[in-house]
Short mmCIF file of C-alpha atoms in Angstrom, two decimals:
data_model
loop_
_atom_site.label_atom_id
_atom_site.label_comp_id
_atom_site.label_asym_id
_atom_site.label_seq_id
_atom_site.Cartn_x
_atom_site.Cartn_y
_atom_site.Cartn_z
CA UNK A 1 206.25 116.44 238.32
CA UNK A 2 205.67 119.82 236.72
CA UNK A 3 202.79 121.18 235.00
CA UNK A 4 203.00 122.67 231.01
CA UNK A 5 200.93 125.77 231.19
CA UNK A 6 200.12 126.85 227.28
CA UNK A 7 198.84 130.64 227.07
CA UNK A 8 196.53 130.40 223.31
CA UNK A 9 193.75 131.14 221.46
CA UNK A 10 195.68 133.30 219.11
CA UNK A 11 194.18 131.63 217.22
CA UNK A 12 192.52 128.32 218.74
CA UNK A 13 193.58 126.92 215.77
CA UNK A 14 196.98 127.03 216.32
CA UNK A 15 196.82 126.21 220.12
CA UNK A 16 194.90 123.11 218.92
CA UNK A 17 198.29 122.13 216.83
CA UNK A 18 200.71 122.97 219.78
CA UNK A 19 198.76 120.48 221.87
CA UNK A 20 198.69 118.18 219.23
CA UNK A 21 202.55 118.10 218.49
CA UNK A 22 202.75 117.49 222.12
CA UNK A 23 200.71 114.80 222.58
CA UNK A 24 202.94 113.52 219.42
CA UNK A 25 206.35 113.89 220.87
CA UNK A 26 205.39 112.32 224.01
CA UNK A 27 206.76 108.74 224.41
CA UNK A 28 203.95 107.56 225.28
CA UNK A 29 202.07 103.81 225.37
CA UNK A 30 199.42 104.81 227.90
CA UNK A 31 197.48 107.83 228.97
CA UNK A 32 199.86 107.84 232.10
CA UNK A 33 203.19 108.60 230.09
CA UNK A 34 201.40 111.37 228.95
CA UNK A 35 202.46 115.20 230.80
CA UNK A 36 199.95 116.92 232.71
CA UNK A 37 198.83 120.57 230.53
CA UNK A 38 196.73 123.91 231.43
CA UNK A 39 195.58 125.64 228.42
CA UNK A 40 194.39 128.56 228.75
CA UNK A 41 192.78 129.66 225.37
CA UNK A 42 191.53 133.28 225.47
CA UNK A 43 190.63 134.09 221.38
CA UNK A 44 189.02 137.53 223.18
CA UNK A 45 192.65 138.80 223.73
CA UNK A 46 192.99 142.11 220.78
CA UNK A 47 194.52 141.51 218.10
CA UNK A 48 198.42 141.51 217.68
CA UNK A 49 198.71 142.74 214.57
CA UNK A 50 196.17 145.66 214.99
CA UNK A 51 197.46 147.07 218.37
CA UNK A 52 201.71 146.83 216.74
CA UNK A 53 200.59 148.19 213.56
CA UNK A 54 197.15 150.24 213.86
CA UNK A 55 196.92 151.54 217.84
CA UNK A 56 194.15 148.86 218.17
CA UNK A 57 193.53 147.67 221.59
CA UNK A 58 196.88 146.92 223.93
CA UNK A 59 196.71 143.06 224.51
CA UNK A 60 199.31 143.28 227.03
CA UNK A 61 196.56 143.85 229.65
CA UNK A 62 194.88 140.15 228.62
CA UNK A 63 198.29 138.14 228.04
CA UNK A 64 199.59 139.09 231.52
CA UNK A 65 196.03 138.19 232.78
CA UNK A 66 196.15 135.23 230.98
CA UNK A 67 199.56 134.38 232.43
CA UNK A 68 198.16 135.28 235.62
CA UNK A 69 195.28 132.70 235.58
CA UNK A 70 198.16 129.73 234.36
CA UNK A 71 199.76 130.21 237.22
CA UNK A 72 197.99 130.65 239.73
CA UNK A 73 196.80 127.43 238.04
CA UNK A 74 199.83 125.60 238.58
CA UNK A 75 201.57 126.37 235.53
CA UNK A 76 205.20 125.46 235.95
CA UNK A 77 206.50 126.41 232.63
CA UNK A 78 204.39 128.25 229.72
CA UNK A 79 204.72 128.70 226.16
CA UNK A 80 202.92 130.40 223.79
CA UNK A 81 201.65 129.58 220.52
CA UNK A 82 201.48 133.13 218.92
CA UNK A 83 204.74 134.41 217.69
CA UNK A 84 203.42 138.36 217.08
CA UNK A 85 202.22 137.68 221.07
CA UNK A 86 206.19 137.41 221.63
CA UNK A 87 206.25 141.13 221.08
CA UNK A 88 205.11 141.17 224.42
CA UNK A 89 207.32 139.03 225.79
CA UNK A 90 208.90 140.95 228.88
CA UNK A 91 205.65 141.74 230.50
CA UNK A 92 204.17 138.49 230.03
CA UNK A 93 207.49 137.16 231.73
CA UNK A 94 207.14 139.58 234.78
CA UNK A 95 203.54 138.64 235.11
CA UNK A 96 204.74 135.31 235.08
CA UNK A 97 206.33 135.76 238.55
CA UNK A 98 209.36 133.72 238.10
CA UNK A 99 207.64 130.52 236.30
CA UNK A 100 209.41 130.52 233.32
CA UNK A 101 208.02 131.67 229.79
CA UNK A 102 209.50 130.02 227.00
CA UNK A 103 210.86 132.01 224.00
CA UNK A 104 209.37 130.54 220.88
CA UNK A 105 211.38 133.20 218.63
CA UNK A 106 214.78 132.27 220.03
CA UNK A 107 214.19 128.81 220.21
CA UNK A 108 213.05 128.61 216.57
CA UNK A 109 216.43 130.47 215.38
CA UNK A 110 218.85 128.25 217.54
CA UNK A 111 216.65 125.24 215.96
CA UNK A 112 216.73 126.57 212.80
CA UNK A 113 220.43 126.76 212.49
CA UNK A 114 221.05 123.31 213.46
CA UNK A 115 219.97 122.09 210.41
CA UNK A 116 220.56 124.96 208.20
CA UNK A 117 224.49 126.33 206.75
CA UNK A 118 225.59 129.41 208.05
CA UNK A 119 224.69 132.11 206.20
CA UNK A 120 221.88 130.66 204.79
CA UNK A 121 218.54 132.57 203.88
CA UNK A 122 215.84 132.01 205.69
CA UNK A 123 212.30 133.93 204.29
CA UNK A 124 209.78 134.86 206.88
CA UNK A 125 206.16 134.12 205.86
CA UNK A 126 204.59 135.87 208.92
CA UNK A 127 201.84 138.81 209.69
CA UNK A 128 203.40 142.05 209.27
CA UNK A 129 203.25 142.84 212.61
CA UNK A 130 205.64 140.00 213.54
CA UNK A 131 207.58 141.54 210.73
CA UNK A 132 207.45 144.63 211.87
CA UNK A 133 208.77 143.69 215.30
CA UNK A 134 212.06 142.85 213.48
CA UNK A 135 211.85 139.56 216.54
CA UNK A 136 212.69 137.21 213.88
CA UNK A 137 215.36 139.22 211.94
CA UNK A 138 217.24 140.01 214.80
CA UNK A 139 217.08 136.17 216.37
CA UNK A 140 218.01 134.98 212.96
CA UNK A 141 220.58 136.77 212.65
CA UNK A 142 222.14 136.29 216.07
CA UNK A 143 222.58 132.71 214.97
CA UNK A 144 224.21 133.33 211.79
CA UNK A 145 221.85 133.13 209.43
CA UNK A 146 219.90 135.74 207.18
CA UNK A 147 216.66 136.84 207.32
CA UNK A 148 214.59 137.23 203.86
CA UNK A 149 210.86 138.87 203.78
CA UNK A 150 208.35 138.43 200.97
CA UNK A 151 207.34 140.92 197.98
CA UNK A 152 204.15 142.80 199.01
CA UNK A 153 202.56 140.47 196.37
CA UNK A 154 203.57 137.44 198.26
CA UNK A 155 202.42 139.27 201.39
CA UNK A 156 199.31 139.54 200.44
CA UNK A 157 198.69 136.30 199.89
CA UNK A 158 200.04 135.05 203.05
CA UNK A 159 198.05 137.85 205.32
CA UNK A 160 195.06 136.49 203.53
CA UNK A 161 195.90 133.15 204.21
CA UNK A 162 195.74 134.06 207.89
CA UNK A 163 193.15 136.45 208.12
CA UNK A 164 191.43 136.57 205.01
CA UNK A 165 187.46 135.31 204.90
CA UNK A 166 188.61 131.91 203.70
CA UNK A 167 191.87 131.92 205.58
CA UNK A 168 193.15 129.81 209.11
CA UNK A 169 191.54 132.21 211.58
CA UNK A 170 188.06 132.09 210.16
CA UNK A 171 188.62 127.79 210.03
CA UNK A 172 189.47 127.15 206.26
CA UNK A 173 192.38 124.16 206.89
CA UNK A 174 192.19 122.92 203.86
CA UNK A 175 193.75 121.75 200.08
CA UNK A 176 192.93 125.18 198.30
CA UNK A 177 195.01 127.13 200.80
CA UNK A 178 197.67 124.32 201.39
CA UNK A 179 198.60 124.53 197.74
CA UNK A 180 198.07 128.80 197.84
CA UNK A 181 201.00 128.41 200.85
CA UNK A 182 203.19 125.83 198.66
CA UNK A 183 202.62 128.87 195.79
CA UNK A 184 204.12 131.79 198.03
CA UNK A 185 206.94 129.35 199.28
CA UNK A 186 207.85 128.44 195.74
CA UNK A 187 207.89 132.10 194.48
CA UNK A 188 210.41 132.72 197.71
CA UNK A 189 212.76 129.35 196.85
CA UNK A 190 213.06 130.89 193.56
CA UNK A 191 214.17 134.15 194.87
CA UNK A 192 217.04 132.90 196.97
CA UNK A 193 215.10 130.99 200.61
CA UNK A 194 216.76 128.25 201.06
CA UNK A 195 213.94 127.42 203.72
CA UNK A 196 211.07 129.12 204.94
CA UNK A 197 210.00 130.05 208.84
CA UNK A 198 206.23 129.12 208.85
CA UNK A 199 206.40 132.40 211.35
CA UNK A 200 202.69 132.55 212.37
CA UNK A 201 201.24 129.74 214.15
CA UNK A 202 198.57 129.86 211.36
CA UNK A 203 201.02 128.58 208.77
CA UNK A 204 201.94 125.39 210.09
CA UNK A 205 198.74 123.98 209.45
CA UNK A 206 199.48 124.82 206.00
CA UNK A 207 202.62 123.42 204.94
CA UNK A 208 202.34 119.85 204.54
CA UNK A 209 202.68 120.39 200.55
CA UNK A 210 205.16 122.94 200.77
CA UNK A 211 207.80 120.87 202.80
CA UNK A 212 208.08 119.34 199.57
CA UNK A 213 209.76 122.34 198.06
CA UNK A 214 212.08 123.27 200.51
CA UNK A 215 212.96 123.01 204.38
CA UNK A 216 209.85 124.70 206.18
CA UNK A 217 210.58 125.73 210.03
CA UNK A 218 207.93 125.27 212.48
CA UNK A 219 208.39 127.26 215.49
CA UNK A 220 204.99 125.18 217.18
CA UNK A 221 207.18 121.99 216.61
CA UNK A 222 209.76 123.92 218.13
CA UNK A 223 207.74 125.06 220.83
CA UNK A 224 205.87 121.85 221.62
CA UNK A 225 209.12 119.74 221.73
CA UNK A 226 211.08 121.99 223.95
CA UNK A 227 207.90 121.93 225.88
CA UNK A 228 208.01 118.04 226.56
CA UNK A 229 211.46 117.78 227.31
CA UNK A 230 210.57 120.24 230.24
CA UNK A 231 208.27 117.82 231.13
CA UNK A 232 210.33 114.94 230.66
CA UNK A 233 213.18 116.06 232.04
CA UNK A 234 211.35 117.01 235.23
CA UNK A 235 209.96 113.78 235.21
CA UNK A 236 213.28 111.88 234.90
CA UNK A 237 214.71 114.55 237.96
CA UNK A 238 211.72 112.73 239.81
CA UNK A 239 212.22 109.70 239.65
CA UNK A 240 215.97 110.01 240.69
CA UNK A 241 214.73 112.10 243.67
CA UNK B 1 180.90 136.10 228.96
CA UNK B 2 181.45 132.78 230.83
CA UNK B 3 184.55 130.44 230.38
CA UNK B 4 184.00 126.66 229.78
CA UNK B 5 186.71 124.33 231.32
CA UNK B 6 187.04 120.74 230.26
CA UNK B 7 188.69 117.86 232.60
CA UNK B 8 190.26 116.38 230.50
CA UNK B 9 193.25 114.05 229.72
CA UNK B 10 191.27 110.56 230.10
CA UNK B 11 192.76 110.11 227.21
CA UNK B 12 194.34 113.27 226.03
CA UNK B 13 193.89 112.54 222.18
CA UNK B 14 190.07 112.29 223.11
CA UNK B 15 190.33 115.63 224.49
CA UNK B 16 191.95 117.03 221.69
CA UNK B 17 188.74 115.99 219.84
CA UNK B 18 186.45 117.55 221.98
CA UNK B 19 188.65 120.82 221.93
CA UNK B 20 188.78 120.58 217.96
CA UNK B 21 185.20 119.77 217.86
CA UNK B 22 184.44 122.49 219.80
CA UNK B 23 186.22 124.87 217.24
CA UNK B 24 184.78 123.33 214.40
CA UNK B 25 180.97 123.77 216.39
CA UNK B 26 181.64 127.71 216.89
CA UNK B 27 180.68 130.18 214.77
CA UNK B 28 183.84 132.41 213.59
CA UNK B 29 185.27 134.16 211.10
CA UNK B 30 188.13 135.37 213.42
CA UNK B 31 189.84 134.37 216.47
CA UNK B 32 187.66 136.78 218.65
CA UNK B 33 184.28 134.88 218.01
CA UNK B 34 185.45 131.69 219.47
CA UNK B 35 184.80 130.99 223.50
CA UNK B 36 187.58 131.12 226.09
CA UNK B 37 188.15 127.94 226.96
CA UNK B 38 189.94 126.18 229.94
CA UNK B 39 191.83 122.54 229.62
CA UNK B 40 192.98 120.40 232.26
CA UNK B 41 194.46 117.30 230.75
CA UNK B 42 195.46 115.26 233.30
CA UNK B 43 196.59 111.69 232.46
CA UNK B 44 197.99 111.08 235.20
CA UNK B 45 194.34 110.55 236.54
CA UNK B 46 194.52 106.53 237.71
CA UNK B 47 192.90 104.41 235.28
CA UNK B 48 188.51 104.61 235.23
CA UNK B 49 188.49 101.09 234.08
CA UNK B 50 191.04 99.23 235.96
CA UNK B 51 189.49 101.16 239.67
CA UNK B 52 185.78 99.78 238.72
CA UNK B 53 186.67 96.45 237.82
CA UNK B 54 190.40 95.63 239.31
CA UNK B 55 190.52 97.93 242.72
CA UNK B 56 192.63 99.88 241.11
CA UNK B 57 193.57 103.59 243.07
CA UNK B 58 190.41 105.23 243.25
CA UNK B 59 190.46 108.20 240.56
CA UNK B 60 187.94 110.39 242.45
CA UNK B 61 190.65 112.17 244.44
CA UNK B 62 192.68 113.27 240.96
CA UNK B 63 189.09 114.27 239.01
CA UNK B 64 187.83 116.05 242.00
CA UNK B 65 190.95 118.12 242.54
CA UNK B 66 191.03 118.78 238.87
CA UNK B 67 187.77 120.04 239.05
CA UNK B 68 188.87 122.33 241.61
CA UNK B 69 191.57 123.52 239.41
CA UNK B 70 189.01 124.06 236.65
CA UNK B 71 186.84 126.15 238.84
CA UNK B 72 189.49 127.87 240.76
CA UNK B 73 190.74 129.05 237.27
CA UNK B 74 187.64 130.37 236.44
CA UNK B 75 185.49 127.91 234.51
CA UNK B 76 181.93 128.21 234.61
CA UNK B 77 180.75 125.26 233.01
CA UNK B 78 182.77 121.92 232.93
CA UNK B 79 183.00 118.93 230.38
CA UNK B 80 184.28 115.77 230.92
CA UNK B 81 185.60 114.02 227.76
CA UNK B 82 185.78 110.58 229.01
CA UNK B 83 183.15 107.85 229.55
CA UNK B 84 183.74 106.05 232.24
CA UNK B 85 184.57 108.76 234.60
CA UNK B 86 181.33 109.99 234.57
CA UNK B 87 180.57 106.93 236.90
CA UNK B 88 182.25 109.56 239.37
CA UNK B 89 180.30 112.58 237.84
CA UNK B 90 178.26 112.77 241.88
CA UNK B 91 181.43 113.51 243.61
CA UNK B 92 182.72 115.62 240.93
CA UNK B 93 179.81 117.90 241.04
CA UNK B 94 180.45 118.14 244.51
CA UNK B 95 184.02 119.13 243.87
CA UNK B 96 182.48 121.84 241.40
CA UNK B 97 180.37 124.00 243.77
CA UNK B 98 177.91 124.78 241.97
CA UNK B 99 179.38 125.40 238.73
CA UNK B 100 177.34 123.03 236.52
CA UNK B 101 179.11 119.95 234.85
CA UNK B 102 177.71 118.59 232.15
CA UNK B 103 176.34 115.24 231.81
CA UNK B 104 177.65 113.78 228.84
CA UNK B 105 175.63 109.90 229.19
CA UNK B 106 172.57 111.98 229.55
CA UNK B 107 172.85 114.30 227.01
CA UNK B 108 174.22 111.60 224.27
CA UNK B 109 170.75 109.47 225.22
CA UNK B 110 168.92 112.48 224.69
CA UNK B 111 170.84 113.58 221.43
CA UNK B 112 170.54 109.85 220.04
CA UNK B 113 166.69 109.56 220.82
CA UNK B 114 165.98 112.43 218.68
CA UNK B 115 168.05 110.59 215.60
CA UNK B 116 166.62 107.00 216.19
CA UNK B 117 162.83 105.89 216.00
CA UNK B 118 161.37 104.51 219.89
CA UNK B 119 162.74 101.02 220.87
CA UNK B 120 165.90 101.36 218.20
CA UNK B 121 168.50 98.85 219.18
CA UNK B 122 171.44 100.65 220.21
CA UNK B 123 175.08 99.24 220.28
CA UNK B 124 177.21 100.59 223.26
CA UNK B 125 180.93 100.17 222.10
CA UNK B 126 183.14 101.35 225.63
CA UNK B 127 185.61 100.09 227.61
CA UNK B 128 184.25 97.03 229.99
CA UNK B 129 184.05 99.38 232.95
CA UNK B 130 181.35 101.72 231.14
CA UNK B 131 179.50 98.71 230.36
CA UNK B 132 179.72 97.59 233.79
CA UNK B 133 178.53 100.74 235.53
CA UNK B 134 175.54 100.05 233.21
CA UNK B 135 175.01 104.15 233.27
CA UNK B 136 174.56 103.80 229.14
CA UNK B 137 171.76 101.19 229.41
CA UNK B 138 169.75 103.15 231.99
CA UNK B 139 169.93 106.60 230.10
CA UNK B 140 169.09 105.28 226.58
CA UNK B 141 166.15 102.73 228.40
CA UNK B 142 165.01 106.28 230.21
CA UNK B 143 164.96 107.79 226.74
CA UNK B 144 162.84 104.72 224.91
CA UNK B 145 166.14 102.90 223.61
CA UNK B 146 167.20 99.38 224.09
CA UNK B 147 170.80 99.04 224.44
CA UNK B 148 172.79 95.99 223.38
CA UNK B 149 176.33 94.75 223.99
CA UNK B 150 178.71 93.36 221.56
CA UNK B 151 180.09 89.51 221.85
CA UNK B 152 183.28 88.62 224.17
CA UNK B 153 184.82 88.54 221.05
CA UNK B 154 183.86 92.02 219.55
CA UNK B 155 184.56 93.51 222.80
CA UNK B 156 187.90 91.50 222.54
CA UNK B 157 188.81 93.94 219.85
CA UNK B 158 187.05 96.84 221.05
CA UNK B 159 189.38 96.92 224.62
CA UNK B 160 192.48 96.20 221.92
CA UNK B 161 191.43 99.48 219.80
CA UNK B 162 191.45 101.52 222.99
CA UNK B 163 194.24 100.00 225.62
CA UNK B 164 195.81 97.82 222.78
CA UNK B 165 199.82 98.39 222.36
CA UNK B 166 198.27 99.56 218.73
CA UNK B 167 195.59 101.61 220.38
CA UNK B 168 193.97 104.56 220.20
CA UNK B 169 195.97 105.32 223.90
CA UNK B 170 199.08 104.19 222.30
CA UNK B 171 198.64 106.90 220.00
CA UNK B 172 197.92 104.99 217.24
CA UNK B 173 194.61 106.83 215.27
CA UNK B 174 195.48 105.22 212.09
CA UNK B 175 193.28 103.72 208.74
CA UNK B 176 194.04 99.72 210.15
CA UNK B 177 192.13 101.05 213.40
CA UNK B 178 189.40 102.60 211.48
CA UNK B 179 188.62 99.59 209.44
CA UNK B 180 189.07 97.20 212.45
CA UNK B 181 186.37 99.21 213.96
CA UNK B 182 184.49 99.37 211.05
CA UNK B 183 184.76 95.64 211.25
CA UNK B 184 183.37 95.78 214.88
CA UNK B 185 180.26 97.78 213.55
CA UNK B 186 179.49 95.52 210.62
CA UNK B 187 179.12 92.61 212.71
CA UNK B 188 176.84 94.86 215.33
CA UNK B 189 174.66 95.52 212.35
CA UNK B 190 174.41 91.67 211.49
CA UNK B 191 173.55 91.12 215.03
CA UNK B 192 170.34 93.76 214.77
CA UNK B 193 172.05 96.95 215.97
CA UNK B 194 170.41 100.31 214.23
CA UNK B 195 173.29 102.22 215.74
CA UNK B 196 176.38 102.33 217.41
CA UNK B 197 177.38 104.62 220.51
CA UNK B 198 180.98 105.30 220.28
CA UNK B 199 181.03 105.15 223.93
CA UNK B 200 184.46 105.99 224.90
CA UNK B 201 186.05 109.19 224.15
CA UNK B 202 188.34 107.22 221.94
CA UNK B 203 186.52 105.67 219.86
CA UNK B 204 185.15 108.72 217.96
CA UNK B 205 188.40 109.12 216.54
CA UNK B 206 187.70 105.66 214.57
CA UNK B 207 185.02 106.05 213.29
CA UNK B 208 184.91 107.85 210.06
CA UNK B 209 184.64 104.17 207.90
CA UNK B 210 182.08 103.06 210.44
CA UNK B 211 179.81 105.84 209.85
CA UNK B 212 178.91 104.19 206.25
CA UNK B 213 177.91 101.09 207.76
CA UNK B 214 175.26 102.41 210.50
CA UNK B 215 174.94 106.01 212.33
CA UNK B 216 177.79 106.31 214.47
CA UNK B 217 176.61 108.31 218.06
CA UNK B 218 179.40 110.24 219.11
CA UNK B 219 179.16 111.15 222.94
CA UNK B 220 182.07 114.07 222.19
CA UNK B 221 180.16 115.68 219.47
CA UNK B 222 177.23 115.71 221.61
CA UNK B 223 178.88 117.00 224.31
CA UNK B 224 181.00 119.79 222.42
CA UNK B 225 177.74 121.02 220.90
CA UNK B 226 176.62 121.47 224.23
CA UNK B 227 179.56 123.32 225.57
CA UNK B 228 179.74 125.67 222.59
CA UNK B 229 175.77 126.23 223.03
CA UNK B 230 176.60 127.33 227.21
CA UNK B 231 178.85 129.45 225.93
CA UNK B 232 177.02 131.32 223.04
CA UNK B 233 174.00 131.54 224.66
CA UNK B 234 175.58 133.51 227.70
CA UNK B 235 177.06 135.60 224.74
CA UNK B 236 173.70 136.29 223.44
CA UNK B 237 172.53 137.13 226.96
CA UNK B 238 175.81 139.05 227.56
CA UNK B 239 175.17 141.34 224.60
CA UNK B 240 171.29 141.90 225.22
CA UNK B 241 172.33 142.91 229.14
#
């Protein structure tokens, strides 16, 4: 029996919806099925976006800490609901002293290409700093498909969406903004997505109405479903041990 | 800046409540105003209800050692979204040296005296094990409440709504199980009840519908309030040190 450690609270919001989709994938008839989780949700860790794109605050220092404190809770496998955090990906791995540290990024490509054509464009609605990273671009790519970003009018919208006063991060999950996402993933089908990576773990919370306009990839589904099957999978070992 | 750690897991989609309610109870306009926050969900912990009636395996072991988790990891104030564990809540402050748990029986009585006129009949709605433990009926007689117990045949439907195959444990928080709760509450109202404590953790998650019938007391609101004032008020203190 191993342990799912989840480092979040970038935002709360979205570690809230990780745990969530796994609780949901769980086969589960009893609280017993269900997998044993340590969440560690530290919303004081700096900002992502303004250390990669501003010299804010280095969050490294709190995401290895944080990965610390999961294992020395018994973490046995840890993924992380945050995809700019994935910028800091090796040293959270090294602080993660051989527990392993899923790959949200590179899971959500390989996933993405199962049920997309080859070649086919894929637009990132992200922060800019995930963006900037070029994570997504170069893991889309790698599994032959192409990467598409938004104009800096659709941009807008979706950093707003995000981090904006009425946005995810200050608790605004609602219709208004739900419809304001379906809007910027519209704008992108008609320029040539032929899906759309909901790349910030604010997003998915948004795109209920969108998935009716084209495919929208969800790396926390992604993330919370390769999570169980650790769990599972352990489980099963178990049981045959 | 203290951490506050919740034992949770008993089940895990009523501590997904409590974490969501603590997010909705926190004021933020960004990720860095909300609290760090430390979950152990652990449903693996043997069943509350079938050890106080049935001799089932004794859960105090699993709850103590996750409260040793908890604290090891650094939480400085614990919550415990489940009922009828709290019949354990003595050894599990022992477990916690010194770092306070809260009380969540207590602190519901208290809440729902301060909503409800002296002598107001109070409806407990929990599994058969709270009941049993009686630790509802002494904390709202202590606060000037009388407490009343459904029928065999309401609690019939209320163990069904929680254990059920179509439960709340079976994963099933759905409109049919709001109404059939609804249902319960109607008939508690016939019967003389002014309100109903939605005493198990899963219950809350029910009663939306209800809440038009009669005021619904929701232990998990009560006690997320609670954690999110610990936490906030140590910020205040934090900031003025």
């Amino acid at each position: 029996m191993r342990v799912i450690g989840i480092l979040g609270g970038m935002g709360p919001q979205a570690t809230l919806d990780l745990y969530q989709k796994v609780l949901q994938f769980t086969p589960a008839t009893r609280d017993q099925d269900h997998l044993q989780v340590l969440i560690w949700s530290d919303p004081h860790i700096p900002d992502r976006t303004a250390a990669i794109l501003y010299g804010g605050e280095d969050p490294s220092y709190a995401l290895c800490a944080g990965t610390a404190r999961l294992v020395k809770g018994g973490a046995e496998c840890i993924g992380i609901p945050c995809n700019t955090a994935h910028y800091y990906l090796d040293a959270i791995r090294r602080a993660a002293a051989g527990v392993p540290v899923l790959d949200m990024i590179e899971l959500t490509a390989r996933s993405a290409r199962t049920q997309l054509d080859a070649d086919a464009v894929v637009a990132i609605t992200a922060t800019r700093a995930t963006l900037a990273t070029g994570l997504y671009n170069k893991a889309l790519t790698l599994h032959g498909l192409k990467a598409m970003v938004p104009s800096p009018a659709e941009q807008e919208i979706i950093d707003d969406l995000i981090f904006g006063p009425r946005g995810v991060k200050a608790g605004f999950v609602d219709e208004n903004n739900c419809r304001r996402f379906q809007a910027v993933c519209s704008r992108l089908f008609s320029s040539g997505a032929e899906a759309v990576l909901a790349a910030c773990t604010e997003l998915p919370l948004l795109a209920h109405a969108a998935s009716s306009v084209l495919p929208i990839i969800d790396p926390t589904s992604v993330l919370a479903q390769a999570l169980v099957n650790f769990g599972l999978a352990d489980m099963a070992a178990g049981r045959g041990g």
